[in-house]
Tab-separated table of C-alpha atoms in Angstrom:
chain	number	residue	atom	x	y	z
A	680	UNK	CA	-27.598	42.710	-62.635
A	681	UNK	CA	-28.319	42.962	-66.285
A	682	UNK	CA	-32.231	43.187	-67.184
A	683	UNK	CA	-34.110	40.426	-68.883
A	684	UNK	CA	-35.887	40.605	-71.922
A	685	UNK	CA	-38.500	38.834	-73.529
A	686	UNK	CA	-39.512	38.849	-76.857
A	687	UNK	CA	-43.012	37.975	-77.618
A	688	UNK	CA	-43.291	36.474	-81.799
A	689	UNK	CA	-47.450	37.180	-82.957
A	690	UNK	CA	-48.651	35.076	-85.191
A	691	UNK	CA	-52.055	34.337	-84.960
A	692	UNK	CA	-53.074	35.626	-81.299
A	693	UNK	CA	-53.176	39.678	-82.401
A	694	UNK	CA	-54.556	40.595	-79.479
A	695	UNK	CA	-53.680	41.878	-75.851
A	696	UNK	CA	-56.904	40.316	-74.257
A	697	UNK	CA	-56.626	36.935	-73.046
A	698	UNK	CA	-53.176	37.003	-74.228
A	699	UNK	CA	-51.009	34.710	-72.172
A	700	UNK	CA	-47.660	35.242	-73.452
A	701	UNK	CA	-48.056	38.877	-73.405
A	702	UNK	CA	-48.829	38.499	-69.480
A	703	UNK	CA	-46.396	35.902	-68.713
A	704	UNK	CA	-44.073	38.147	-70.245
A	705	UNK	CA	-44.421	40.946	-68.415
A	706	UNK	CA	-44.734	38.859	-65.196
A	707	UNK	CA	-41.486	37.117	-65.925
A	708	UNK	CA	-39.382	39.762	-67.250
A	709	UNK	CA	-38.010	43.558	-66.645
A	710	UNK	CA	-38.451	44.500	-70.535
A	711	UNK	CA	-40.923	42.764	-73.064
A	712	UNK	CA	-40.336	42.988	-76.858
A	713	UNK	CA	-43.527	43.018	-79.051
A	714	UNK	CA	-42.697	41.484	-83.030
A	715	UNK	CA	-44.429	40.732	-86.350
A	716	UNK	CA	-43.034	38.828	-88.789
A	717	UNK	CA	-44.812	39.629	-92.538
A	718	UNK	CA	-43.613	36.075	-93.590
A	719	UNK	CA	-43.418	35.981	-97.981
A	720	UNK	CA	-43.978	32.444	-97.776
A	721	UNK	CA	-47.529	33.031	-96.617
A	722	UNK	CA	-47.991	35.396	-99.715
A	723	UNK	CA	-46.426	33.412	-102.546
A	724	UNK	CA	-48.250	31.339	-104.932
A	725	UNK	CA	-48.832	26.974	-103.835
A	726	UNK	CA	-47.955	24.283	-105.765
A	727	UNK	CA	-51.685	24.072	-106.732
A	728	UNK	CA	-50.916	27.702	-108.762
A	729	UNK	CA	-53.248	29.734	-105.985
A	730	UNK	CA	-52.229	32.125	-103.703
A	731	UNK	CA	-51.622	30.838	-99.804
A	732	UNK	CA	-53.229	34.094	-98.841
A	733	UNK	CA	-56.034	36.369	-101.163
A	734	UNK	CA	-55.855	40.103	-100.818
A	735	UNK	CA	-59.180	40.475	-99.195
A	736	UNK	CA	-57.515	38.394	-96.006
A	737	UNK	CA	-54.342	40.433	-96.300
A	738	UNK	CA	-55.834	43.577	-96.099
A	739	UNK	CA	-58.019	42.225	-93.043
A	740	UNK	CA	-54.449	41.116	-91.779
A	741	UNK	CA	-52.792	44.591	-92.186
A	742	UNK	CA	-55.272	46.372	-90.415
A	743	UNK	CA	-55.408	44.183	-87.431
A	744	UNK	CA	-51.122	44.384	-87.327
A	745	UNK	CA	-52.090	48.288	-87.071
A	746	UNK	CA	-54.942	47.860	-84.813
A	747	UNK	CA	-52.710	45.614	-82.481
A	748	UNK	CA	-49.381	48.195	-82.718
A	749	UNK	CA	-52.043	50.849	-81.356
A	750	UNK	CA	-53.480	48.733	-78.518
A	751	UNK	CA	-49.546	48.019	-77.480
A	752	UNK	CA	-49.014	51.404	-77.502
A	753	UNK	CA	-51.543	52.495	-75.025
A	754	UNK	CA	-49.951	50.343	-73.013
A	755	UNK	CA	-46.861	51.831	-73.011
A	756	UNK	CA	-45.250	49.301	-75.336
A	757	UNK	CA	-44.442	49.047	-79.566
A	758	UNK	CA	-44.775	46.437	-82.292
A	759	UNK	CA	-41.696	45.786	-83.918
A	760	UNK	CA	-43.004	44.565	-87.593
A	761	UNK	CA	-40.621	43.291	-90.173
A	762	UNK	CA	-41.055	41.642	-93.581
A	763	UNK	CA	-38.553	38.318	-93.815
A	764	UNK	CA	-38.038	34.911	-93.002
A	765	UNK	CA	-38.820	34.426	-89.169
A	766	UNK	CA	-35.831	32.329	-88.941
A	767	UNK	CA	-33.732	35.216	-89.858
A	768	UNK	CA	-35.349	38.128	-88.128
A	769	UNK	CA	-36.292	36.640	-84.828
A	770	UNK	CA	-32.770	35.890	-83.970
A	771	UNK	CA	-31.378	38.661	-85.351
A	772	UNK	CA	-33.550	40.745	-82.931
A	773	UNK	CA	-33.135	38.605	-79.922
A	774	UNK	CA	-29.317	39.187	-80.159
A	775	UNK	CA	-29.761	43.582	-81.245
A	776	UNK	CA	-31.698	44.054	-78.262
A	777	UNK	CA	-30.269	40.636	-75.514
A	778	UNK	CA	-32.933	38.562	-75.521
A	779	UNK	CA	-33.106	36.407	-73.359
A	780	UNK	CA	-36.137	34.195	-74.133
A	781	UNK	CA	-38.825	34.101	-76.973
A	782	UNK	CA	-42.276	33.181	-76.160
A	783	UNK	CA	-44.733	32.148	-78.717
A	784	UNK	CA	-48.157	30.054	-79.431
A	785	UNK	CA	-48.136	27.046	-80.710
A	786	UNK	CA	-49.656	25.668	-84.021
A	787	UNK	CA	-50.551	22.707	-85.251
A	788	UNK	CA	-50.828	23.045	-88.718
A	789	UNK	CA	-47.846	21.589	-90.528
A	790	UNK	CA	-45.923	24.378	-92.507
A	791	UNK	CA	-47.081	26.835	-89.308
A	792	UNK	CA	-44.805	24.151	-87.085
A	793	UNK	CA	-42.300	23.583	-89.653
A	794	UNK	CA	-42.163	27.634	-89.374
A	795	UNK	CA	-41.559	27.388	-85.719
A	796	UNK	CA	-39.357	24.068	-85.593
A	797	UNK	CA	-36.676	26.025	-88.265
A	798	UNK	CA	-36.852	29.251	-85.750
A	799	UNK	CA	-36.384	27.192	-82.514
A	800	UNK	CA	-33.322	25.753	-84.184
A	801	UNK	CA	-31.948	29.047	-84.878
A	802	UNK	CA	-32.299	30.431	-81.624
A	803	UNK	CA	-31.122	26.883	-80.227
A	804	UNK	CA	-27.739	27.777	-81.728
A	805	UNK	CA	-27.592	30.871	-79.968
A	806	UNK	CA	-28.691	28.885	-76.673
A	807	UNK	CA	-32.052	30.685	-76.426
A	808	UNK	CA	-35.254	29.078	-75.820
A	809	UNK	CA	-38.620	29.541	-77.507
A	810	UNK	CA	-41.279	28.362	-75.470
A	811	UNK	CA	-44.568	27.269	-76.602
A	812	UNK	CA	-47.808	28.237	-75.244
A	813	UNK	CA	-51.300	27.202	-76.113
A	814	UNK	CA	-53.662	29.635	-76.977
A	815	UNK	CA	-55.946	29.118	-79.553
A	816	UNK	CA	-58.708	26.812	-77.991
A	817	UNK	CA	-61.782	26.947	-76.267
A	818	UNK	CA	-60.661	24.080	-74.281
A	819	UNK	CA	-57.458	23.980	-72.635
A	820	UNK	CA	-55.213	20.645	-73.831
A	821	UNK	CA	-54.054	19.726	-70.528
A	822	UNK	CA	-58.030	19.949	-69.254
A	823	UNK	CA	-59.389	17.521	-72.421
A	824	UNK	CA	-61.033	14.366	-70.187
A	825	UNK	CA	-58.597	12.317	-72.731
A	826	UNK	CA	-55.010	12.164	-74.139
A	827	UNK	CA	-54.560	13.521	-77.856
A	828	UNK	CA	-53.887	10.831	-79.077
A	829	UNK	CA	-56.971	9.295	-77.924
A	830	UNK	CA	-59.388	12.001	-78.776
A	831	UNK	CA	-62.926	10.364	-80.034
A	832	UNK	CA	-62.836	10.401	-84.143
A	833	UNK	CA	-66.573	11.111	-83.823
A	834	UNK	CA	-67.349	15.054	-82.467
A	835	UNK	CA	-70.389	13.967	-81.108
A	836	UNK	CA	-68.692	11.859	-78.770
A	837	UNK	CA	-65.801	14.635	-78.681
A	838	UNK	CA	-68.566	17.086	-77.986
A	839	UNK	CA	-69.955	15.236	-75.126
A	840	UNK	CA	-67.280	14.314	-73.379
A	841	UNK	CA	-65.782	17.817	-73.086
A	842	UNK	CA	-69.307	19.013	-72.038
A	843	UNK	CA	-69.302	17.129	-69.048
A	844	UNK	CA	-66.041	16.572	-67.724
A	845	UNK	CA	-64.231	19.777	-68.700
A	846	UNK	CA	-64.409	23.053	-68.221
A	847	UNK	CA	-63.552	26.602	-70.174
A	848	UNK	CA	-60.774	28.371	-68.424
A	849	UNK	CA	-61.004	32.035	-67.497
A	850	UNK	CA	-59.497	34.635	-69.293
A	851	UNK	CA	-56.415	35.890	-68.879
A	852	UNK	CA	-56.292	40.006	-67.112
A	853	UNK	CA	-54.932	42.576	-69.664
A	854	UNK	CA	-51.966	44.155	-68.852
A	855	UNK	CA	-51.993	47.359	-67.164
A	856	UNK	CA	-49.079	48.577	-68.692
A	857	UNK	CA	-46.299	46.627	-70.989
A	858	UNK	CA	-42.422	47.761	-70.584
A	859	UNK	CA	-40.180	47.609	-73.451
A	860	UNK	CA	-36.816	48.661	-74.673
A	861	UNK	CA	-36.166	51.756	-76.663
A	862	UNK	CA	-36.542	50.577	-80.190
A	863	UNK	CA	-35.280	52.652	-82.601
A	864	UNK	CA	-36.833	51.000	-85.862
A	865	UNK	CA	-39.807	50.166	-85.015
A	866	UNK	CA	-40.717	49.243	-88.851
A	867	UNK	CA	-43.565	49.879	-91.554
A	868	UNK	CA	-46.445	47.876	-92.480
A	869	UNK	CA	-46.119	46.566	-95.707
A	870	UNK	CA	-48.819	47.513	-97.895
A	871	UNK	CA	-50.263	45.434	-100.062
A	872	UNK	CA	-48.575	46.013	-103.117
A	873	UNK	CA	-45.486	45.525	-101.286
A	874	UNK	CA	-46.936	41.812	-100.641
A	875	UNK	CA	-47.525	41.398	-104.295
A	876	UNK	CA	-51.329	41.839	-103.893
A	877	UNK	CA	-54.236	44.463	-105.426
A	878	UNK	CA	-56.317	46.514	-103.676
A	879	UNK	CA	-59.762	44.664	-103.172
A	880	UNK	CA	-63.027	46.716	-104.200
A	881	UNK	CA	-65.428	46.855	-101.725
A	882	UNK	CA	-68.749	45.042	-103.335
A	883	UNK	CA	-71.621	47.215	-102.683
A	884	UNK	CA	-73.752	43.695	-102.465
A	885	UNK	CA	-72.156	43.085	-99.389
A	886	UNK	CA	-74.393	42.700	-96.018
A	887	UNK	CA	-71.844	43.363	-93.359
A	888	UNK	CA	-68.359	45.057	-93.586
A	889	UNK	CA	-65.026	43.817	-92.083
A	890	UNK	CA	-62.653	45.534	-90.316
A	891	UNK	CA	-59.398	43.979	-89.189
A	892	UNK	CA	-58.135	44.132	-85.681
A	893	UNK	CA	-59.016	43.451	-81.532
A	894	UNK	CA	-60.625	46.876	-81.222
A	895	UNK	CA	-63.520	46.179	-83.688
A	896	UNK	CA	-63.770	42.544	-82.796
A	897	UNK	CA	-64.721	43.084	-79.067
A	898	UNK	CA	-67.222	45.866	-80.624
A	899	UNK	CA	-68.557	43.030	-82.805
A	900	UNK	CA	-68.667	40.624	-79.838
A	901	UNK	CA	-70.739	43.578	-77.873
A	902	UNK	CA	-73.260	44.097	-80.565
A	903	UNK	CA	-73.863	40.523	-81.257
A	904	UNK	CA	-74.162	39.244	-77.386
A	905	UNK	CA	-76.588	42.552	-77.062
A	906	UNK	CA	-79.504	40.421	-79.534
A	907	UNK	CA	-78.104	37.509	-78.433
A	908	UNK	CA	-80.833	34.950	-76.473
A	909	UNK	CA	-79.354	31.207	-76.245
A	910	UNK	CA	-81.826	30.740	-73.478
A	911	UNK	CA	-84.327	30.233	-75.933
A	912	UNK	CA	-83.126	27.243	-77.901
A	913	UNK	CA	-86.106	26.811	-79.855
A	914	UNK	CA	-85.731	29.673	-81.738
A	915	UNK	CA	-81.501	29.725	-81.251
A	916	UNK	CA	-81.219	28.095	-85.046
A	917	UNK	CA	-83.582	30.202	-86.675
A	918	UNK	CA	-81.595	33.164	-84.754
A	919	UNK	CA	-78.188	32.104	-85.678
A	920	UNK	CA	-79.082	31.836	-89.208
A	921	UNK	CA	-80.725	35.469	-89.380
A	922	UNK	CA	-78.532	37.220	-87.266
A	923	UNK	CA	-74.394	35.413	-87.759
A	924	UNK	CA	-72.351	36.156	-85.058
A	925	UNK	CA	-69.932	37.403	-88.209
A	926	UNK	CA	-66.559	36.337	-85.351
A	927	UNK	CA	-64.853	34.468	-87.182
A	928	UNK	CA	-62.507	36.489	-89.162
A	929	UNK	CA	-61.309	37.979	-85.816
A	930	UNK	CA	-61.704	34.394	-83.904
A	931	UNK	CA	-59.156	32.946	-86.622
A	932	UNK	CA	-56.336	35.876	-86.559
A	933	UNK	CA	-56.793	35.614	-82.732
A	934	UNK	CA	-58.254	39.009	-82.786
A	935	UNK	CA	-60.756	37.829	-80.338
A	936	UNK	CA	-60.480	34.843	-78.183
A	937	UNK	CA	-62.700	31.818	-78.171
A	938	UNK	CA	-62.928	32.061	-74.376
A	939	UNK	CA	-63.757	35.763	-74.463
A	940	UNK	CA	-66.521	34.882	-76.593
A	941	UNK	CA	-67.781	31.644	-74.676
A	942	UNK	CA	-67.760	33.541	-71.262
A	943	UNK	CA	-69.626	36.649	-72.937
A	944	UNK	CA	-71.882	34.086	-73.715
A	945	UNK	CA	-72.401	32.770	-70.663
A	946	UNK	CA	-72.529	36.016	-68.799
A	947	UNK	CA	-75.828	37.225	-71.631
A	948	UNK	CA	-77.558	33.859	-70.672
A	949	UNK	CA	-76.417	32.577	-67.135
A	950	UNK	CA	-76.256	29.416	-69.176
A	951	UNK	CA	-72.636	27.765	-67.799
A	952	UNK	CA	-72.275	25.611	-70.823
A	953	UNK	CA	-74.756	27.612	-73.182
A	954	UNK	CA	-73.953	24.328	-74.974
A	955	UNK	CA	-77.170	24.348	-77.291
A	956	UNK	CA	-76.437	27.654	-79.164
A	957	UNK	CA	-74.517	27.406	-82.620
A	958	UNK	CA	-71.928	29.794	-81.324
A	959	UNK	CA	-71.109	27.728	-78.886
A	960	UNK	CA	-70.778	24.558	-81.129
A	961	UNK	CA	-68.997	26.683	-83.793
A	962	UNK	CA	-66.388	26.949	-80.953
A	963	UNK	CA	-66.698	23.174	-80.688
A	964	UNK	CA	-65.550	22.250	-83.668
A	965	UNK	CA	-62.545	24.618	-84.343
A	966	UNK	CA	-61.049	22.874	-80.979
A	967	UNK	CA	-62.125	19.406	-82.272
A	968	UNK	CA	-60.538	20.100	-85.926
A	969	UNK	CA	-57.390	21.673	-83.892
A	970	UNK	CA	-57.074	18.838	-81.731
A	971	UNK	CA	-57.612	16.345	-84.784
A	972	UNK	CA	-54.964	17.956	-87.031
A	973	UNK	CA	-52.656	18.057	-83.901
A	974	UNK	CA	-53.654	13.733	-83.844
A	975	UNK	CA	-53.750	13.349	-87.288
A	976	UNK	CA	-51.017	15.961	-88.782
A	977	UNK	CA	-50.509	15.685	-92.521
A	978	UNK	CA	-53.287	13.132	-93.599
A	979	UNK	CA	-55.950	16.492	-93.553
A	980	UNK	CA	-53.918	17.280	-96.471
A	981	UNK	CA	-54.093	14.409	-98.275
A	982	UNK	CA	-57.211	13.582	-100.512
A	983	UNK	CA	-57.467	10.626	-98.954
A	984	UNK	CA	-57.779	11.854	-95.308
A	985	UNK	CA	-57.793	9.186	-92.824
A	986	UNK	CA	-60.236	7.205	-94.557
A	987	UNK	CA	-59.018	4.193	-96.726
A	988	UNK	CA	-59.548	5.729	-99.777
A	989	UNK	CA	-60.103	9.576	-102.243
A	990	UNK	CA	-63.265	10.161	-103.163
A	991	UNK	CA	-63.555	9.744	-107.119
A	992	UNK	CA	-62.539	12.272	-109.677
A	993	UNK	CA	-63.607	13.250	-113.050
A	994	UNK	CA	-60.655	13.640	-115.582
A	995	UNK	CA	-61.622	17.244	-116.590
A	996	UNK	CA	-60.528	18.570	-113.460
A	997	UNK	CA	-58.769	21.369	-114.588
A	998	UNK	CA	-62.105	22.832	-116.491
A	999	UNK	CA	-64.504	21.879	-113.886
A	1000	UNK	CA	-62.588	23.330	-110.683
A	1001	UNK	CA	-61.939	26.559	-112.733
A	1002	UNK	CA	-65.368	26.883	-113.761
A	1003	UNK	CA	-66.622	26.167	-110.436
A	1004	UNK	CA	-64.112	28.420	-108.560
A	1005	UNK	CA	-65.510	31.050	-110.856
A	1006	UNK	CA	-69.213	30.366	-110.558
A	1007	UNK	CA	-69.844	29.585	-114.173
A	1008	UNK	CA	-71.583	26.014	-113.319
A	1009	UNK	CA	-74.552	26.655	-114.227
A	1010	UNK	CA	-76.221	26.175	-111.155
A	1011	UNK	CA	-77.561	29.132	-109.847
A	1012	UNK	CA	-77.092	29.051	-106.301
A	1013	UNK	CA	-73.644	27.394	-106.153
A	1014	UNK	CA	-73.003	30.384	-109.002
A	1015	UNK	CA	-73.792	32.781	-106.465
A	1016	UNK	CA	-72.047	31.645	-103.604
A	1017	UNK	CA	-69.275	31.618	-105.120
A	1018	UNK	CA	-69.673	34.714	-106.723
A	1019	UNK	CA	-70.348	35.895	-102.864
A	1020	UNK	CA	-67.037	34.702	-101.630
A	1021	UNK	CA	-64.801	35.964	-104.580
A	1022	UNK	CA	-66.257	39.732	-103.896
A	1023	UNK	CA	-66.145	39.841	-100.494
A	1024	UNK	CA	-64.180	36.870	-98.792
A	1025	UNK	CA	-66.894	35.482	-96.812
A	1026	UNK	CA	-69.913	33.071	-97.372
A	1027	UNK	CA	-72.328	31.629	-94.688
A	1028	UNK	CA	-71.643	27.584	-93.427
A	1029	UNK	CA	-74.251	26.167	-94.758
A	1030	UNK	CA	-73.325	27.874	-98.647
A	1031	UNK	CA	-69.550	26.401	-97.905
A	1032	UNK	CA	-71.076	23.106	-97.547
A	1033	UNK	CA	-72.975	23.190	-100.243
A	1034	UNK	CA	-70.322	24.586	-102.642
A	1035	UNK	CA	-68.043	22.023	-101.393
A	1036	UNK	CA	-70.547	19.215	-101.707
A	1037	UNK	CA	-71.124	20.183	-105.385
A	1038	UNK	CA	-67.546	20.630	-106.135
A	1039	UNK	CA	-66.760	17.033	-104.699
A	1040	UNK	CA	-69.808	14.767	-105.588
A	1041	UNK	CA	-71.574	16.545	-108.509
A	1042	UNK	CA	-68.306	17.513	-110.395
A	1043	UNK	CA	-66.042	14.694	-109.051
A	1044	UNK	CA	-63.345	17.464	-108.520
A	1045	UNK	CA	-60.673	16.967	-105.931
A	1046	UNK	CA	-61.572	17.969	-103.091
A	1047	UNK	CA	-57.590	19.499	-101.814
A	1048	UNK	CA	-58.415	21.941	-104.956
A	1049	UNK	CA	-61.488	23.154	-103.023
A	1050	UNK	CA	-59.823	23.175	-99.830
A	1051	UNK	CA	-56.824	25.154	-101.746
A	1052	UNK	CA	-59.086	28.181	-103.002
A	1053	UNK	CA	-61.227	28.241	-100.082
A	1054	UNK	CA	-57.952	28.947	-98.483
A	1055	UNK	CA	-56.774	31.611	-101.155
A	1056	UNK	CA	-60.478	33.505	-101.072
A	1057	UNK	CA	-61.913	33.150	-96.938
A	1058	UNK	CA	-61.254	35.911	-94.949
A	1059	UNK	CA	-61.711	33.915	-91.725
A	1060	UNK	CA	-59.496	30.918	-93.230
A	1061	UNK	CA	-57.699	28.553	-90.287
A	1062	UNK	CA	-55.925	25.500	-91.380
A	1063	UNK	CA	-58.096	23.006	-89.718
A	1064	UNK	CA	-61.384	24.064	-89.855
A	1065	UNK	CA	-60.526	24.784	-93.214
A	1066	UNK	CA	-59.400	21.236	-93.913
A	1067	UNK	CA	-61.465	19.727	-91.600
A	1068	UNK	CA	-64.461	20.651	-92.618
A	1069	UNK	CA	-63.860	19.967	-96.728
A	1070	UNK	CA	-62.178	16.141	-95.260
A	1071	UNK	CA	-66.068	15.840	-93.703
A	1072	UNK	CA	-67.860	16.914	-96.911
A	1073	UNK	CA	-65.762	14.519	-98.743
A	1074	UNK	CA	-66.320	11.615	-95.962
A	1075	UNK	CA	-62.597	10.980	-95.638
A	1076	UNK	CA	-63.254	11.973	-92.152
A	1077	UNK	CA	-66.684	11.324	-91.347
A	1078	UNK	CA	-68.333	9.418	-88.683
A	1079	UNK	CA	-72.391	8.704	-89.156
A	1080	UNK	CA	-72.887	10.070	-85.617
A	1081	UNK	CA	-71.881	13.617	-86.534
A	1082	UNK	CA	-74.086	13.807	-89.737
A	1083	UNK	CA	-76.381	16.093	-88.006
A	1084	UNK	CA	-73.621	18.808	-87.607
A	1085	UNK	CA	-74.094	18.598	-91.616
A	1086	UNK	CA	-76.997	18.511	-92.640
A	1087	UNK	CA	-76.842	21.605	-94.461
A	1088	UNK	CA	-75.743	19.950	-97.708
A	1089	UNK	CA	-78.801	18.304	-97.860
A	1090	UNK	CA	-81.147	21.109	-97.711
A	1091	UNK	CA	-82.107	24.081	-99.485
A	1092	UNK	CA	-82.265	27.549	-98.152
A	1093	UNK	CA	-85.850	29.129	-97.807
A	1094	UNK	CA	-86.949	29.424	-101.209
A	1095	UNK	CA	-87.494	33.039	-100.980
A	1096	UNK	CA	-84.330	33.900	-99.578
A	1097	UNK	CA	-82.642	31.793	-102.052
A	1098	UNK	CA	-84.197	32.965	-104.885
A	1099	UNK	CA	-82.905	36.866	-103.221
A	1100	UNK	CA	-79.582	35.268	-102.518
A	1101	UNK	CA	-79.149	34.590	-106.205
A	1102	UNK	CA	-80.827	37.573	-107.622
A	1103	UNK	CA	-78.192	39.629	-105.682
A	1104	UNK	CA	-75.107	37.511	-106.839
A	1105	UNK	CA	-75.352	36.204	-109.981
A	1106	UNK	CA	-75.498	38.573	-112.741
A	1107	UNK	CA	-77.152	36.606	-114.616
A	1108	UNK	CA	-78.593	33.241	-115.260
A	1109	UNK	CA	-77.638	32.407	-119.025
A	1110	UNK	CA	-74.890	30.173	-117.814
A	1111	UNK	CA	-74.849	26.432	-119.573
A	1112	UNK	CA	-74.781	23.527	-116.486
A	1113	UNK	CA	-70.945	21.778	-116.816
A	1114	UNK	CA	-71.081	17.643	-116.541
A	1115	UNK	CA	-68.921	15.416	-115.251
């Protein structure tokens, strides 16, 4: 009897923790095969003239490949990485080394399933499945207390709902050891040049360094549930703003896995929900904006939303968005911010709402053209929360009920800090304020 192998296609889950289709894999079949696809079309320029991915996400993205090939390895396994079109090299792989099924997690994201749909029908014609899992959630669909296509437009009422009549899975075990054909290319990681991208410069303004990969992710999860104390919520806002849990990079690359995070959580506090803290809400809403973009598909991309109408737009849009992308405004703190996130890929929430809110209502800039550079520049980018979260500033997506979640672009940061914040980022303050 011939041997069967299954190939396992990362994309976003680049880790072996709470990895279900690394586990089912090994549970299902005598030989698992571990690939990477470096796909150019998330490295060329968008229609919008930006770049789908900066290089201060793709060097975050190289080292967690590398971090994730050495993790496989201690298990006894390899990472087969290749640079192509996954429509060409997952087949062509699944027939070198007799595939017989390729497991993957599912997106939601449009041009991620369009990615998927085109490789399915590849392997289709060589009768071959590719099976979906789901992976990337806090909660699990087929536990939601309601239907997709039913899920509450409001997330305070999405919130709620899940809080009481659902419940976080447990992790998934590790595998003890991972089986896998002799490979005899095992491939290079591209480096970045070989993506078409500089070397970023480390800004020595920066607060907190990031590292790509699972290994210093659960390290970061260690240090941050170690000062962690949801059980005083009183003081769990002030905390979370002085002392960010920094995941998200990891949480978005699937480095580190909501649930890992939730139930380290839990286990600090002996809280089962721990559903006060701002980590835990954090979680919240990347499985609300998930689950919306899975409801609402394209319309997050549209500047319209799913509201009846765009928000209105200046006709310089061309000076103001570059000027603003830049942080030549004129206004100091939204000058600084994004002055922040050029150097270093990474500004707080509340600065992204504020940036956004100026770009949008102050500037009358489109708010896709936002979305579009936050998406070029953010080291923790994700489609949805991405999109969802610039749809909400620009209330094509809103619901009056979840204006408390953002408040932040109503208030101003402690005036000391803020006048630190732009002190440290902004060179100087000589610019001229742009109009409308």
């Amino acid at each position: 009897m011939s041997e069967k192998t299954i190939l396992v296609w990362f994309r976003n889950d680049l880790r072996v923790h709470d990895n279900e289709i690394l586990l089912e894999a090994t549970r299902k079949a005598d030989k698992v095969l571990p690939v990477y696809c470096f796909d150019p079309f998330y490295f060329d320029a968008t229609t919008k003239g930006l770049h789908k991915t900066g290089n201060i996400r793709a060097k975050f993205l190289l080292e967690s490949i590398a971090d994730l090939r050495e993790n496989l390895r201690k298990l006894g396994s390899e990472l087969i990485v290749r640079t192509g079109n996954p429509a060409d090299i997952i087949p062509q792989l699944a027939q070198q080394y007799h595939v017989s099924e390729v497991y993957h997690h599912r997106e939601v994201a449009f041009e991620e399933t369009e990615i998927s749909e085109v490789v399915e029908t590849a392997l289709w014609k060589m009768k071959l499945n590719l099976k979906h899992f789901i992976g990337h959630t806090l909660y699990h669909k087929e536990d939601l207390p309601f239907p997709i296509k039913d899920i509450p437009d409001s997330f305070a009422t999405f919130k709620k709902k899940v809080e009481r009549d659902s419940e976080v899975r447990p992790c998934i075990e590790t595998p003890r050891s991972i089986d896998t054909p002799e490979i005899a290319d095992a491939g290079i990681i591209p480096t970045l040049a070989e993506l078409g991208l500089t070397e970023p410069v480390d800004d020595p303004r920066a607060d907190f360094h990031y590292t790509g990969g699972e290994t210093t992710a659960l390290q970061q999860l260690r240090h941050y549930t170690e000062r962690l104390d949801l059980s005083q919520s009183n003081k769990a806002a002030k905390h979370h703003n002085d002392n960010p849990s920094r995941l998200s990079a990891w949480i978005s690359l699937g480095c580190l896995s909501q649930r890992m995070v939730y139930h380290e959580a839990v286990k600090r506090t002996g809280n089962t929900h721990a559903s006060g803290s701002p980590l835990i809400i954090e979680l919240q809403w990347r499985d609300y904006f998930r689950f919306m973009f899975k409801k609402y598909g394209k319309q997050f991309f549209n500047a319209e939303g799913f509201s009846a109408e765009a928000p209105e737009v200046s006709q310089n849009q061309a000076g103001l968005f570059e000027q603003w992308k830049s942080g030549h405004t004129g206004a100091p703190f939204i000058d600084a911010a994004m002055h922040e996130l050029n150097a270093t890929g990474y500004i707080n929430n509340l600065k992204r709402q504020v940036a956004a809110a100026f770009l949008i209502n102050t500037l009358k800039v489109d708010w896709t053209k936002g979305a579009a550079w936050f998406e070029e520049k953010l080291i923790d980018y994700s489609p949805a929360s991405n999109r969802g979260n610039w749809a909400f500033i620009a209330g094509v997506a809103n619901d009056a009920r979840d204006n408390r979640y953002f408040s932040g672009v109503k208030q101003a940061e402690n005036p000391e800090t803020a006048s630190n914040f732009i002190d440290t980022w902004l060179p100087d303050n000589s610019d001229q304020l742009v109009t409308a």
